[in-house]
Tab-separated table of C-alpha atoms in Angstrom:
chain	number	residue	atom	x	y	z
A	109	MET	CA	9.684	-6.692	20.786
A	110	ILE	CA	7.755	-6.397	17.523
A	111	PHE	CA	10.074	-6.820	14.550
A	112	GLU	CA	7.752	-7.620	11.649
A	113	MET	CA	4.151	-7.116	10.594
A	114	THR	CA	1.568	-8.366	8.122
A	115	TYR	CA	-1.687	-6.866	6.949
A	116	GLN	CA	-4.247	-9.015	5.165
A	117	VAL	CA	-6.989	-8.090	2.734
A	118	ARG	CA	-9.462	-10.579	1.337
A	119	VAL	CA	-10.807	-10.764	-2.183
A	120	SER	CA	-13.708	-12.852	-3.426
A	121	ASP	CA	-12.009	-13.572	-6.784
A	122	PHE	CA	-8.368	-14.458	-6.149
A	123	THR	CA	-7.301	-14.476	-9.805
A	124	GLU	CA	-8.606	-10.937	-10.325
A	125	GLY	CA	-7.324	-9.836	-6.923
A	126	LEU	CA	-3.844	-11.113	-7.715
A	127	LYS	CA	-3.832	-9.171	-11.006
A	128	TRP	CA	-5.134	-6.007	-9.321
A	129	TYR	CA	-2.585	-6.038	-6.494
A	130	LYS	CA	0.293	-6.807	-8.888
A	131	VAL	CA	-0.526	-3.557	-10.687
A	132	LEU	CA	-1.055	-1.606	-7.457
A	133	LEU	CA	2.290	-2.725	-6.051
A	134	ASN	CA	4.184	-2.712	-9.374
A	135	LYS	CA	5.535	-6.230	-8.862
A	136	ASP	CA	4.745	-9.912	-8.587
A	137	PRO	CA	4.174	-11.428	-5.144
A	138	ASP	CA	7.266	-12.293	-3.127
A	139	PHE	CA	5.705	-15.460	-1.720
A	140	ILE	CA	2.786	-17.681	-2.723
A	141	PRO	CA	2.649	-20.425	-0.086
A	142	HIS	CA	-0.536	-22.058	-1.404
A	143	GLU	CA	-3.473	-21.560	-3.713
A	144	GLY	CA	-5.596	-18.511	-2.927
A	145	PHE	CA	-2.915	-16.676	-0.955
A	146	ALA	CA	-0.090	-14.297	-1.941
A	147	GLU	CA	2.279	-12.035	-0.035
A	148	TRP	CA	4.289	-8.954	-0.953
A	149	GLU	CA	7.066	-7.585	1.219
A	150	ILE	CA	6.392	-3.852	0.946
A	151	ILE	CA	9.485	-2.821	2.890
A	152	PRO	CA	11.683	-5.177	4.914
A	153	GLY	CA	9.539	-6.862	7.553
A	154	CYS	CA	6.258	-5.338	6.368
A	155	TRP	CA	4.057	-7.715	4.392
A	156	LEU	CA	0.746	-7.326	2.580
A	157	GLN	CA	-1.206	-10.564	2.261
A	158	VAL	CA	-3.978	-11.029	-0.290
A	159	SER	CA	-6.202	-13.958	0.517
A	160	GLU	CA	-9.206	-15.456	-1.212
A	161	GLY	CA	-12.186	-15.228	1.069
A	162	THR	CA	-15.108	-13.222	2.313
A	163	THR	CA	-14.270	-9.562	2.098
A	164	THR	CA	-14.540	-7.224	5.030
A	165	GLU	CA	-15.915	-4.189	3.279
A	166	GLY	CA	-14.559	-0.928	4.540
A	167	SER	CA	-11.544	-2.463	6.278
A	168	GLY	CA	-8.432	-0.386	6.582
A	169	PRO	CA	-7.285	1.843	5.207
A	170	ILE	CA	-3.782	0.657	4.620
A	171	ARG	CA	-1.802	3.568	3.198
A	172	PHE	CA	1.472	3.372	1.320
A	173	GLY	CA	4.087	6.128	1.387
A	174	VAL	CA	4.803	7.385	-2.126
A	175	LEU	CA	7.047	10.038	-3.617
A	176	SER	CA	4.250	11.622	-5.689
A	177	ILE	CA	0.620	11.155	-4.773
A	178	GLU	CA	-0.478	12.818	-8.034
A	179	ASN	CA	1.526	10.327	-10.119
A	180	GLU	CA	0.021	7.402	-8.214
A	181	LYS	CA	-3.481	8.834	-8.554
A	182	SER	CA	-2.992	9.051	-12.316
A	183	ARG	CA	-1.557	5.525	-12.471
A	184	MET	CA	-4.466	4.090	-10.448
A	185	SER	CA	-6.966	5.766	-12.754
A	186	LYS	CA	-5.281	4.580	-15.957
A	187	LYS	CA	-4.192	1.084	-14.979
A	188	LEU	CA	-6.819	0.007	-12.439
A	189	ASN	CA	-9.818	2.191	-13.365
A	190	VAL	CA	-9.932	3.596	-9.837
A	191	GLU	CA	-12.416	6.446	-9.743
A	192	SER	CA	-10.924	9.822	-9.017
A	193	PHE	CA	-10.221	10.353	-5.341
A	194	GLU	CA	-9.563	13.445	-3.313
A	195	ILE	CA	-6.161	14.324	-1.890
A	196	PHE	CA	-6.331	15.811	1.599
A	197	SER	CA	-3.996	17.925	3.672
A	198	ARG	CA	-4.086	19.841	6.940
A	199	GLU	CA	-1.713	22.503	8.144
A	200	GLU	CA	-0.753	20.516	11.256
A	201	VAL	CA	-0.181	17.212	9.392
A	202	PRO	CA	3.193	16.665	7.646
A	203	VAL	CA	1.738	14.570	4.819
A	204	ARG	CA	-0.943	14.730	2.153
A	205	TRP	CA	-3.110	11.616	1.903
A	206	ALA	CA	-5.815	9.947	-0.140
A	207	THR	CA	-7.976	6.866	0.234
A	208	PHE	CA	-9.884	4.746	-2.290
A	209	ASN	CA	-11.404	1.261	-2.426
A	210	ASP	CA	-10.168	-1.794	-4.238
A	211	PRO	CA	-12.860	-3.674	-6.225
A	212	TRP	CA	-13.679	-5.775	-3.119
A	213	GLY	CA	-14.253	-2.859	-0.750
A	214	ASN	CA	-10.877	-2.885	1.033
A	215	ARG	CA	-9.746	0.667	1.753
A	216	ILE	CA	-6.337	1.484	0.278
A	217	GLY	CA	-4.498	4.766	0.184
A	218	PHE	CA	-1.337	6.730	-0.289
A	219	PHE	CA	0.474	9.414	1.622
A	220	GLU	CA	3.238	11.790	0.568
A	221	TYR	CA	5.493	13.893	2.767
A	222	ILE	CA	5.019	17.601	2.088
A	223	ASN	CA	8.559	18.436	3.190
A	224	LYS	CA	10.861	16.539	0.811
A	225	HIS	CA	13.825	16.931	3.194
A	226	GLU	CA	11.783	15.196	5.905
A	227	GLU	CA	10.820	12.507	3.398
A	228	SER	CA	14.469	11.936	2.494
A	229	ASN	CA	15.410	11.660	6.181
A	230	ARG	CA	12.592	9.167	6.779
A	231	VAL	CA	13.713	6.948	3.895
A	232	LYS	CA	17.306	7.111	5.163
A	233	THR	CA	16.193	6.128	8.696
A	234	ILE	CA	14.198	3.162	7.387
A	235	LEU	CA	17.123	1.928	5.319
A	236	GLU	CA	19.586	2.368	8.192
A	237	ASN	CA	17.329	0.536	10.664
A	238	ARG	CA	17.151	-2.334	8.230
A	239	LEU	CA	20.897	-2.837	8.620
A	240	GLU	CA	21.023	-2.701	12.456
A	241	ILE	CA	19.864	-6.234	13.216
C-alpha cells in the first residue's frame, strides 16, 4: 500500500532555489533536515523536496491544483518573473493546465478544474480521506 509520496527537484543554487520555491508555494519549508535540502508538505502525505545539486533539465512536470490558474499565472509573472505561459484545455479533459520552467529547468505547472462543483467534490474527498487513517 502506498500512503505517501515525495517529488524532488534539484537546484544549482540552493539559497536562490529556497527563495524561489517559498514564493511559488506561498510558505516556508515544513522541514529542513540538513543544509542544501528543504521539504514542503503540499497536501497531507505529498511532499516536494528541493535539493542542491545537478539539475535534471526538463524533468517533470509536477503540476499543482489551483483554484484559479489565471491568478497563479499573474502571481508567477509578478513575483517570480516567470515568462508568460499558455493555458491549455481540451474538450475531453476536465481541467485546464499550464507548464513553465523554474530558473533551473525543472518543469512546474498548474491545473484548474473547469467544473467548480467537481473541484469542490475533489477537495472534499481529499480532506475526508485524510481523516480515515
